[in-house]
PDB file of C-alpha atoms in Angstrom:
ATOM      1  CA  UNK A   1     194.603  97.837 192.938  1.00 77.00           C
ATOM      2  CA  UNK A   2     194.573 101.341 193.504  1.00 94.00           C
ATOM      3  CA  UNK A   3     197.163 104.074 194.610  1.00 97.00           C
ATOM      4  CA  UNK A   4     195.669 103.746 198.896  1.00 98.00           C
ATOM      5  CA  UNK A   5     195.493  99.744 198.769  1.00 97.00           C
ATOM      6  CA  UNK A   6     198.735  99.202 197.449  1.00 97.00           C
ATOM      7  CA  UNK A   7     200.002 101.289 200.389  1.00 98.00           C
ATOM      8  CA  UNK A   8     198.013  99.739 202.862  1.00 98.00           C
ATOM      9  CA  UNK A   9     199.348  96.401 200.960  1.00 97.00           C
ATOM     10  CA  UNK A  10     203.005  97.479 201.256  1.00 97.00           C
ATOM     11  CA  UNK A  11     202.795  98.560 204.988  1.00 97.00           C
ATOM     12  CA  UNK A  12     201.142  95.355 206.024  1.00 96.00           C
ATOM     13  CA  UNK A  13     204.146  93.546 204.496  1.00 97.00           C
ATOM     14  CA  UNK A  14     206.675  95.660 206.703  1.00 96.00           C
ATOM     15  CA  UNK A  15     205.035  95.245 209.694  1.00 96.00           C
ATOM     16  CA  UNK A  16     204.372  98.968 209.487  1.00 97.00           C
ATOM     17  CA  UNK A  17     201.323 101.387 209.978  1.00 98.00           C
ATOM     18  CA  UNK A  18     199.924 104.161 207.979  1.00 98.00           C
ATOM     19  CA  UNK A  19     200.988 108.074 208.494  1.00 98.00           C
ATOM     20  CA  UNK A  20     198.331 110.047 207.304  1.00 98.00           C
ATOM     21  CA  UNK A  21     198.636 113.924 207.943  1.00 98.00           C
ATOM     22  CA  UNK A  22     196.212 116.749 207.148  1.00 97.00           C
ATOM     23  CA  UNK A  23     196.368 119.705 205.613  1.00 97.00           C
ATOM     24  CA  UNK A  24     193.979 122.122 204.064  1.00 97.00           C
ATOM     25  CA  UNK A  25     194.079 123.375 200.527  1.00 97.00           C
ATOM     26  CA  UNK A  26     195.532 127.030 200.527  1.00 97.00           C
ATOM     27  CA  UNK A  27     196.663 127.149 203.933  1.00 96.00           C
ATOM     28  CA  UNK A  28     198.679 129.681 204.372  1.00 95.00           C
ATOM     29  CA  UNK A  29     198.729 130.816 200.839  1.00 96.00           C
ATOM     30  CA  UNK A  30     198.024 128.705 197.492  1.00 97.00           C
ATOM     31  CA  UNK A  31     201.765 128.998 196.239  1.00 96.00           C
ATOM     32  CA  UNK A  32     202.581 126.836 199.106  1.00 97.00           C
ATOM     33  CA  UNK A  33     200.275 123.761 199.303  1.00 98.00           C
ATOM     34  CA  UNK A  34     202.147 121.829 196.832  1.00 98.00           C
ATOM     35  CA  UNK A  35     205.146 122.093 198.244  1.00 98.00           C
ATOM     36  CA  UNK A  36     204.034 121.173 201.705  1.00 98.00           C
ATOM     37  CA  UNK A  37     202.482 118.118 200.416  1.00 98.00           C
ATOM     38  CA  UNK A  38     205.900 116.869 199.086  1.00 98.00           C
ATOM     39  CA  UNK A  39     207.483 117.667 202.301  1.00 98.00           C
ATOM     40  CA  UNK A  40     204.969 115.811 204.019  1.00 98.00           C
ATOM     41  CA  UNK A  41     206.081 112.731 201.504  1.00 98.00           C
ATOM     42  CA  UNK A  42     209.669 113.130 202.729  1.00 98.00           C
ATOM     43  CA  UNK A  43     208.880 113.049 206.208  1.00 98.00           C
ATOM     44  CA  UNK A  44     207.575 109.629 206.182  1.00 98.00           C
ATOM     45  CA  UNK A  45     203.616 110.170 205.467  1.00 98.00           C
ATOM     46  CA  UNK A  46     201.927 107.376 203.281  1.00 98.00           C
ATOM     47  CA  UNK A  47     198.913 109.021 202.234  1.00 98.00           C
ATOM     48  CA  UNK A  48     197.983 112.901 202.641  1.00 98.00           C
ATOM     49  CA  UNK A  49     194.317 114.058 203.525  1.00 98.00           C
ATOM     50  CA  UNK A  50     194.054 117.678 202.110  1.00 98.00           C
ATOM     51  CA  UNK A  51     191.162 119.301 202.507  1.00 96.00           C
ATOM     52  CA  UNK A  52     188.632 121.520 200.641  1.00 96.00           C
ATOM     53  CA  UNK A  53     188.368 125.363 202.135  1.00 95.00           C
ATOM     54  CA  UNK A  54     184.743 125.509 203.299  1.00 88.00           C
ATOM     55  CA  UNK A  55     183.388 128.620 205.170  1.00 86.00           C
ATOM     56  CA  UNK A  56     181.659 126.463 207.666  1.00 80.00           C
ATOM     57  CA  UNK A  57     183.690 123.706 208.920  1.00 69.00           C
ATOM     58  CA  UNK A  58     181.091 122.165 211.504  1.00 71.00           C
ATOM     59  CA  UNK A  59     182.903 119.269 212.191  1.00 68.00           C
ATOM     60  CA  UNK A  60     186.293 121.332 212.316  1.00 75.00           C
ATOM     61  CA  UNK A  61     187.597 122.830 215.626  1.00 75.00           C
ATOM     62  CA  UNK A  62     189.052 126.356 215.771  1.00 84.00           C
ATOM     63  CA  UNK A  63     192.180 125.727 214.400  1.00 86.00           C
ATOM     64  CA  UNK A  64     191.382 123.593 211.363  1.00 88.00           C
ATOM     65  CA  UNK A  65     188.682 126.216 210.727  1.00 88.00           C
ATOM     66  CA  UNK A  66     191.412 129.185 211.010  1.00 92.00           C
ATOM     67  CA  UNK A  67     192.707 127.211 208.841  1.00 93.00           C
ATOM     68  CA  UNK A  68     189.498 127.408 205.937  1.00 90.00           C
ATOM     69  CA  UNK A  69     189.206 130.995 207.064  1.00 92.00           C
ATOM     70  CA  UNK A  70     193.405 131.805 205.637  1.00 94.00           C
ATOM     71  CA  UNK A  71     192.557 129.663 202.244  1.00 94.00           C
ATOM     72  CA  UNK A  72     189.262 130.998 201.583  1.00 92.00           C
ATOM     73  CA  UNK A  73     190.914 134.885 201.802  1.00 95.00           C
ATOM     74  CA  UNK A  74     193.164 133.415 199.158  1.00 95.00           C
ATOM     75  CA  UNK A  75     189.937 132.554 197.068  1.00 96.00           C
ATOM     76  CA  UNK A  76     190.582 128.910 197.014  1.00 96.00           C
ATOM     77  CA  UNK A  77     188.211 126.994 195.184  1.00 95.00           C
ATOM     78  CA  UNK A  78     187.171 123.345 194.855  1.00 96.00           C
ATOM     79  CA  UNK A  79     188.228 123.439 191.454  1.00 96.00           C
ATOM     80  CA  UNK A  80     192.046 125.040 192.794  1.00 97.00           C
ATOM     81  CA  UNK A  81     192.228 122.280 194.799  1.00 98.00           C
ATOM     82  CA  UNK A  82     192.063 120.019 192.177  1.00 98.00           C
ATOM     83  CA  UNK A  83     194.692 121.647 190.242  1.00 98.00           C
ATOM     84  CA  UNK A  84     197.366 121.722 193.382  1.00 98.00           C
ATOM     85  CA  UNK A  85     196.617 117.601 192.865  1.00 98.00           C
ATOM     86  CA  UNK A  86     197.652 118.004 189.406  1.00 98.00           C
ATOM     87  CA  UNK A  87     200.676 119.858 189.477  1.00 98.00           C
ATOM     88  CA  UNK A  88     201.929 117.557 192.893  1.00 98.00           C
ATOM     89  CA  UNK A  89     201.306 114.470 190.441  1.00 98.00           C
ATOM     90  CA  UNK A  90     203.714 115.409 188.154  1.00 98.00           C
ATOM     91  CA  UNK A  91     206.390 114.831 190.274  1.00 98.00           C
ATOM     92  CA  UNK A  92     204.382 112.024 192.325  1.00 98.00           C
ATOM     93  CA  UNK A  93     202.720 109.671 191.456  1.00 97.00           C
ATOM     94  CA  UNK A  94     202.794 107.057 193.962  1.00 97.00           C
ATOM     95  CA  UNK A  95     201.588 108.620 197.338  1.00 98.00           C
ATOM     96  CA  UNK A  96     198.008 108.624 197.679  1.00 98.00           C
ATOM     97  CA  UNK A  97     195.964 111.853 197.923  1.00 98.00           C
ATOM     98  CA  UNK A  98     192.113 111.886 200.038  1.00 98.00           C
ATOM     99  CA  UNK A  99     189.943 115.113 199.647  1.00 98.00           C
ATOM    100  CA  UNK A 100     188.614 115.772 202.786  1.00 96.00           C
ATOM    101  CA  UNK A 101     185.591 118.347 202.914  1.00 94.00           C
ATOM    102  CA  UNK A 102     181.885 119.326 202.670  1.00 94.00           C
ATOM    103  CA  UNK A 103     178.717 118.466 200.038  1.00 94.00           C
ATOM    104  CA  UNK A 104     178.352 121.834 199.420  1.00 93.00           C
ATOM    105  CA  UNK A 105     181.350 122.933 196.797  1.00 93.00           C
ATOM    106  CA  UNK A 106     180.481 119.158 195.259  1.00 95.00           C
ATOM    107  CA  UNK A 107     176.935 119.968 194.846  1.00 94.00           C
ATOM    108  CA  UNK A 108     177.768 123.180 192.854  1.00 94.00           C
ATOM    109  CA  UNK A 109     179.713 120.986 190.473  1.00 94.00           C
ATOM    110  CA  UNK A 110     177.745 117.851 190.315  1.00 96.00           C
ATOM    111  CA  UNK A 111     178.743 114.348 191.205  1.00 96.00           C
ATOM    112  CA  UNK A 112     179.537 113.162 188.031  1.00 97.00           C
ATOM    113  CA  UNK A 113     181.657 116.114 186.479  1.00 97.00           C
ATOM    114  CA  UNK A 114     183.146 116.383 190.094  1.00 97.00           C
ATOM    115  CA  UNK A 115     184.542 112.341 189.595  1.00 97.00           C
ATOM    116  CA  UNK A 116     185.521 113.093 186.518  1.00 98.00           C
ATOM    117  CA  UNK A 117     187.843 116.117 187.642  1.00 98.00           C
ATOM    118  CA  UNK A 118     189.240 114.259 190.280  1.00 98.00           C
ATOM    119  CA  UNK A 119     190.328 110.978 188.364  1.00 97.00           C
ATOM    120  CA  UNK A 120     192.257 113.085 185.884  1.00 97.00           C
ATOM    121  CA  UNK A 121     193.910 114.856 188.280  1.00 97.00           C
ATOM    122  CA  UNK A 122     195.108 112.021 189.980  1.00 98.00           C
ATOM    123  CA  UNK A 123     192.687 111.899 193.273  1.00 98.00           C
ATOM    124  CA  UNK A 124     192.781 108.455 195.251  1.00 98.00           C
ATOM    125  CA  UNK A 125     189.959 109.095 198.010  1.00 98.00           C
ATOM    126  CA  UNK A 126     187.181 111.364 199.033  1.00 98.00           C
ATOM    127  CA  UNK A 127     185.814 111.787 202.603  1.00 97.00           C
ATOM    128  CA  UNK A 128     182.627 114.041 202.841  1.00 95.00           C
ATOM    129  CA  UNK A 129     181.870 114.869 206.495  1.00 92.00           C
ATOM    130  CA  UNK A 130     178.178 115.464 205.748  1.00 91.00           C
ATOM    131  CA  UNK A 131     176.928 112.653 203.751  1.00 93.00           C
ATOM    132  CA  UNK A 132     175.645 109.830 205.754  1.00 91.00           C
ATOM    133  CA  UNK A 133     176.000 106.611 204.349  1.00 93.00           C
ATOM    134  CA  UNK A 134     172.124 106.430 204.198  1.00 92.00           C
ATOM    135  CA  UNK A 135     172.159 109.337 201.695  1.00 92.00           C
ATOM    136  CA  UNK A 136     174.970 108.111 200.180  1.00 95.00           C
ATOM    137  CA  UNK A 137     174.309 105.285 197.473  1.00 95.00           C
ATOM    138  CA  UNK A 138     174.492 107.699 194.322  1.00 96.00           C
ATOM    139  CA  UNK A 139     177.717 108.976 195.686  1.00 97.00           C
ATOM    140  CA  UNK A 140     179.323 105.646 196.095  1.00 97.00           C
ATOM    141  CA  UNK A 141     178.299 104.555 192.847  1.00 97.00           C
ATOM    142  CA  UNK A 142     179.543 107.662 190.904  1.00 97.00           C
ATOM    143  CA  UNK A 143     183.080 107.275 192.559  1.00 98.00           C
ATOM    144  CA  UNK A 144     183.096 103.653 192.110  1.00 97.00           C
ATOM    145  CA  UNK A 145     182.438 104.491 188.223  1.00 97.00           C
ATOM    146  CA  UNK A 146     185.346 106.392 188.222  1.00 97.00           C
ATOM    147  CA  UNK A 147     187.457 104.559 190.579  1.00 97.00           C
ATOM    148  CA  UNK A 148     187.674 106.600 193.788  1.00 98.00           C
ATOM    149  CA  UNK A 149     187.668 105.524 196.825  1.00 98.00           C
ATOM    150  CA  UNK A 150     184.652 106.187 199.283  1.00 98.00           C
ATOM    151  CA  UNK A 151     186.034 107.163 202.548  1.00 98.00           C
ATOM    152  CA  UNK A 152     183.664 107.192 205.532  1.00 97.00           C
ATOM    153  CA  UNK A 153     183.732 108.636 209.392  1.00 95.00           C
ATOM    154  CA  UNK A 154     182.743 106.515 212.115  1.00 95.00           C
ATOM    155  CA  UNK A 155     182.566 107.779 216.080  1.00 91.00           C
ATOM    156  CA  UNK A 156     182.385 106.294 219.494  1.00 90.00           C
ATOM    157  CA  UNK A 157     178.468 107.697 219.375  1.00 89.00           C
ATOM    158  CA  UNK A 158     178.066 105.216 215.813  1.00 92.00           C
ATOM    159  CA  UNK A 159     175.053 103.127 216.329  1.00 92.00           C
ATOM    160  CA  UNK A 160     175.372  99.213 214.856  1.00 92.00           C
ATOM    161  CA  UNK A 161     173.086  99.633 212.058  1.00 93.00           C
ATOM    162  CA  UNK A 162     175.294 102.458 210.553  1.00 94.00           C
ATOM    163  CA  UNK A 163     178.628 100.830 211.250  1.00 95.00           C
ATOM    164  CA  UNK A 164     177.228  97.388 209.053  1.00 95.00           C
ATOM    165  CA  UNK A 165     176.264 100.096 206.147  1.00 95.00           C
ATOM    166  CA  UNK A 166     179.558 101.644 206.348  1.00 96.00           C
ATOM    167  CA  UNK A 167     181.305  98.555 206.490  1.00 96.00           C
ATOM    168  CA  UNK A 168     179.384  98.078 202.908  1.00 95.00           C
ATOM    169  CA  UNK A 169     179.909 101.128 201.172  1.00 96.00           C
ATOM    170  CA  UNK A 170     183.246 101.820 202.003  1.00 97.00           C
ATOM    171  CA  UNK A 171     186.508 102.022 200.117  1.00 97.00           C
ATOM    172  CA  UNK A 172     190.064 102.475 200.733  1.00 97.00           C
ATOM    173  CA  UNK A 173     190.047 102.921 204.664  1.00 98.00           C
ATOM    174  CA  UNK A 174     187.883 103.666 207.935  1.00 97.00           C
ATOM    175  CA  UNK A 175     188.266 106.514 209.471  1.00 97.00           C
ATOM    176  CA  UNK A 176     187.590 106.435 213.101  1.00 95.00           C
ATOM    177  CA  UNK A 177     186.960 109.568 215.263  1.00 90.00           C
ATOM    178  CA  UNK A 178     188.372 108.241 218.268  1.00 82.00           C
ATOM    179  CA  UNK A 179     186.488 111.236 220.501  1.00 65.00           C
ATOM    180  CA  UNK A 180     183.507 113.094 221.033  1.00 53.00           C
ATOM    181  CA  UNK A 181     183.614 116.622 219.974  1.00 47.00           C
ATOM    182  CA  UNK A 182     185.270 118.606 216.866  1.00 44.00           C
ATOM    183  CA  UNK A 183     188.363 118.030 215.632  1.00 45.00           C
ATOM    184  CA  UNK A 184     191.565 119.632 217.737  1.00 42.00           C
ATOM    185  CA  UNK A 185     189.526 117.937 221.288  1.00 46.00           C
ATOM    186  CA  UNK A 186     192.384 116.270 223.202  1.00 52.00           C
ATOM    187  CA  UNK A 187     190.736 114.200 225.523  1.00 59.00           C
ATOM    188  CA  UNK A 188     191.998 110.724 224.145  1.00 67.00           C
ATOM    189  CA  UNK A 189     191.134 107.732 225.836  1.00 75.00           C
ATOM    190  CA  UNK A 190     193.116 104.715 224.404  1.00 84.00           C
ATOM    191  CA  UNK A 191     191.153 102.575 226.338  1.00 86.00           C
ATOM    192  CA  UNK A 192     188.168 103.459 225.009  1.00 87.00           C
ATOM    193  CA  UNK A 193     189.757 103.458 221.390  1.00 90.00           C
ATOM    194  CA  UNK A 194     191.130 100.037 221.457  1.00 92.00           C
ATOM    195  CA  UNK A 195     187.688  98.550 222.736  1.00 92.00           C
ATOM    196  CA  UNK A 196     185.784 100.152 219.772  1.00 92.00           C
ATOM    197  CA  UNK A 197     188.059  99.076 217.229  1.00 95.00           C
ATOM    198  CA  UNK A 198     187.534  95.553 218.621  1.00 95.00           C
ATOM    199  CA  UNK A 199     183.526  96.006 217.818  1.00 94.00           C
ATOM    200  CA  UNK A 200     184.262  97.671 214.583  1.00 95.00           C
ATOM    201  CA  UNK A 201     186.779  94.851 213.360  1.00 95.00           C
ATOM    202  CA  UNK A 202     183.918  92.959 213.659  1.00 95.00           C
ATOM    203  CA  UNK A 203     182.215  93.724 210.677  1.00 95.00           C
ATOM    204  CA  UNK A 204     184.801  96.194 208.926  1.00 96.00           C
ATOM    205  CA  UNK A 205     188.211  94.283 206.902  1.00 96.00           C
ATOM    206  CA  UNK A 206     189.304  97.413 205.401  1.00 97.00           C
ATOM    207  CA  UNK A 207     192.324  99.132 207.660  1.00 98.00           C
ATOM    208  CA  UNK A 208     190.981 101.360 210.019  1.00 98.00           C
ATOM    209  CA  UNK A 209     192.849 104.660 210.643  1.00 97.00           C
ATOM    210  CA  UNK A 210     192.281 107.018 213.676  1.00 96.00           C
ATOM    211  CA  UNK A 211     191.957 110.568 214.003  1.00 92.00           C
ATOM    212  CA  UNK A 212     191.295 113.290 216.431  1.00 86.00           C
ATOM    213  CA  UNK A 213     193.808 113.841 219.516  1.00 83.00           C
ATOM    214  CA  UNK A 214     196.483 112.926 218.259  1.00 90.00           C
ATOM    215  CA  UNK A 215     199.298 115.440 219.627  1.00 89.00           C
ATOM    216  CA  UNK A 216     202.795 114.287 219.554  1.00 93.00           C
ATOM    217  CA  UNK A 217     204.932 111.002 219.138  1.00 94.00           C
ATOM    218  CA  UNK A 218     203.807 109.364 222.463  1.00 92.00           C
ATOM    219  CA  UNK A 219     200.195 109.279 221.662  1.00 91.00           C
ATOM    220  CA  UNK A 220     201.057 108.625 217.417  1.00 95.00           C
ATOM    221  CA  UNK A 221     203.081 105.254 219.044  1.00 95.00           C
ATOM    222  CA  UNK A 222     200.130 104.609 221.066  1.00 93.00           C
ATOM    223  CA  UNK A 223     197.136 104.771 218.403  1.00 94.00           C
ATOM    224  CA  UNK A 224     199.732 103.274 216.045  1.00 96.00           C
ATOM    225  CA  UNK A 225     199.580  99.883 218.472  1.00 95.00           C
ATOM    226  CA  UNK A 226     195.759  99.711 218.073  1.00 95.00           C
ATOM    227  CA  UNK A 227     195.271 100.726 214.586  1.00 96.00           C
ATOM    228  CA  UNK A 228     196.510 100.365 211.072  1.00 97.00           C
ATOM    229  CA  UNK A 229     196.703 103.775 210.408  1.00 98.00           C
ATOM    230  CA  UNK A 230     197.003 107.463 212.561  1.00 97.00           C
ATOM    231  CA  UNK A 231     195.260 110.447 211.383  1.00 97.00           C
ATOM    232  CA  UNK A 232     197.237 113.556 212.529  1.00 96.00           C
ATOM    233  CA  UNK A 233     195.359 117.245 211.795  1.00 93.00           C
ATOM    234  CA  UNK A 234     195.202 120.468 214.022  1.00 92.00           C
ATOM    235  CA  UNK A 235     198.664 119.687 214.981  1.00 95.00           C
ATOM    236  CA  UNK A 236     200.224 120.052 211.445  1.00 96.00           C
ATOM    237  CA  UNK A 237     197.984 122.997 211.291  1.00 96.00           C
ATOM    238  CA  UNK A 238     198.928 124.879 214.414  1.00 95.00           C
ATOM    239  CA  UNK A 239     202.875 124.106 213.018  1.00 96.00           C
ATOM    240  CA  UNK A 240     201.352 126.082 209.945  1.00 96.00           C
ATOM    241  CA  UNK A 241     199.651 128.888 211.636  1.00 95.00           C
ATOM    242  CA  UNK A 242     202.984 129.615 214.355  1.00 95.00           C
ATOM    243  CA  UNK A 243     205.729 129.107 211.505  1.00 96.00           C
ATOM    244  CA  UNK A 244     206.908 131.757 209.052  1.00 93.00           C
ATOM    245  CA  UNK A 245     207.139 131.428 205.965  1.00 89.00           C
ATOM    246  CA  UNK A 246     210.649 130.691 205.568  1.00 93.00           C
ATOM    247  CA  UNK A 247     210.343 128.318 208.070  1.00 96.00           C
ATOM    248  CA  UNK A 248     207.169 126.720 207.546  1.00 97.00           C
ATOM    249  CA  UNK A 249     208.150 123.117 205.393  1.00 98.00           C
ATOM    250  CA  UNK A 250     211.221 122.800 208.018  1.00 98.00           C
ATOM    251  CA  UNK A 251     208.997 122.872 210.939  1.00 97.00           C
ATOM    252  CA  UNK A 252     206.181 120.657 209.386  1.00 98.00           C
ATOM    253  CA  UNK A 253     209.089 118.000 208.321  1.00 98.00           C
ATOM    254  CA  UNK A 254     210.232 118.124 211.522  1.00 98.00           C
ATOM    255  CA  UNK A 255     207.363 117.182 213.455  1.00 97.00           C
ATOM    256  CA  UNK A 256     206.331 114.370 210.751  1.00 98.00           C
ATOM    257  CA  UNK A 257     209.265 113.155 211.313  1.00 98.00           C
ATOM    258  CA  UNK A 258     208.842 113.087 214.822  1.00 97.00           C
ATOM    259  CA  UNK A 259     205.541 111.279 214.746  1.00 98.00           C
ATOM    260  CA  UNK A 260     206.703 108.511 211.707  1.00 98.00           C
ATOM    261  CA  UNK A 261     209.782 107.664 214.145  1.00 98.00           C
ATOM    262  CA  UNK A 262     207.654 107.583 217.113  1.00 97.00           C
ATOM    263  CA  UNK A 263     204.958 105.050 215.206  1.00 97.00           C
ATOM    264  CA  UNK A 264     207.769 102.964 213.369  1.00 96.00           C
ATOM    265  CA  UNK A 265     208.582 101.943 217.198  1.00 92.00           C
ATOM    266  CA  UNK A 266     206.066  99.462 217.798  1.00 73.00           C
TER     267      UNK A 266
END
């Protein structure tokens, strides 16, 4: 059992769902990443998504790409990435880490030496936006060689035939985009979210975590009611963009903290 189900294991036990923040890679400088990830640890998140600087986010609203934009002037690389997941895992080694990102830096380095990199530096999980599942079979089978964890996105707009793929090829979690649009949208309809994670449930028995809209403790509680785990992005990042330096890990902690209390209430 790997680093994300024994997580998913342990939260089911207390009754408790999944915090999963976002964060890119480099964001606001390199010297700082690491030490935002362990301050998200201490404010109560159970897995962290960090994601690789790309120079066009498509899926990525304004903010997360402002966000690319910051760690790309810092010449972040794929391959920096991977060593800020090295140097956090030698002082954790317990909380799961997901790349989140786009085929093109893993195309420049090849599936297989990409795996490779990413097992020895301690990666759990990989979510690429822009491989469908139906492009995706090599993929899957490199990481399950080296014993990642596929991570896929489904969407309200999902048709049934690629849900049932997904539901095959997946690892560790789902990760549902609970609106239409980029990421940063804030139209969230819980109505419509708790009706489509009924359908999905249907063919999906990994946990199912849900992302996009997700603004402050009230709507964190809310999403945390309906599914197992809540996905929380441009908000972290707009704390990062508005927050000196100095300032920067207390403000992040604080508003983790806000949302972890505010989903430990249900």
């Amino acid at each position: 059992m790997n680093r994300i189900a024994k997580t998913f294991s342990a939260l089911i036990k207390q009754n408790r769902k999944a915090l999963i923040p976002f964060i890119t890679a480099g964001d606001p400088n390199p010297e700082i990443t690491v030490q935002l990830m362990h301050q998200l640890v201490q404010s109560g998140a159970d897995i962290i998504e960090l994601g690789i600087p790309f120079s066009d986010p498509m899926a990525d609203g304004p903010t997360i790409q402002r966000s690319s934009e910051r760690a790309l002037k810092h010449h972040v690389s794929l391959n920096g990435v991977l060593d800020m997941v090295a140097e956090f895992r030698k002082t954790d080694t317990d909380t799961p880490v997901v790349l989140m990102g786009y085929a093109n830096p893993i195309e420049a380095l090849g599936y297989e030496l990409f795996a490779l990199k990413a097992k020895a530096c301690g990666i759990d999980g990989i979510l690429i936006v822009d491989y469908p599942p139906e492009e995706s079979g090599e993929w899957v089978q490199c990481l399950d060689r080296h014993g990642i964890d596929a991570i896929f996105l489904l969407s309200p707009t999902t048709p049934q035939e690629r849900i049932e793929q997904v539901a095959k090829m997946a690892k560790g979690y789902i990760y549902y985009v609970s609106l239409k649009g980029v990421t940063g949208a804030s139209h969230l309809d819980l109505q419509d979210v708790s009706v489509m994670l009924k359908q999905l449930r249907q063919y999906i028995s990994l946990p199912i975590g849900v992302g996009f809209g997700i603004r402050d403790g009230v709507t964190a509680k809310a999403v945390a009611s309906l599914a197992d785990a809540v996905v929380v992005g441009s908000r972290i990042i707009e704390e990062i963009e508005k927050s000196d330096d100095e300032e920067l890990l207390h403000n992040v902690g604080n508003l983790l903290n806000t949302l972890r209390k505010a989903i430990d209430e249900n």
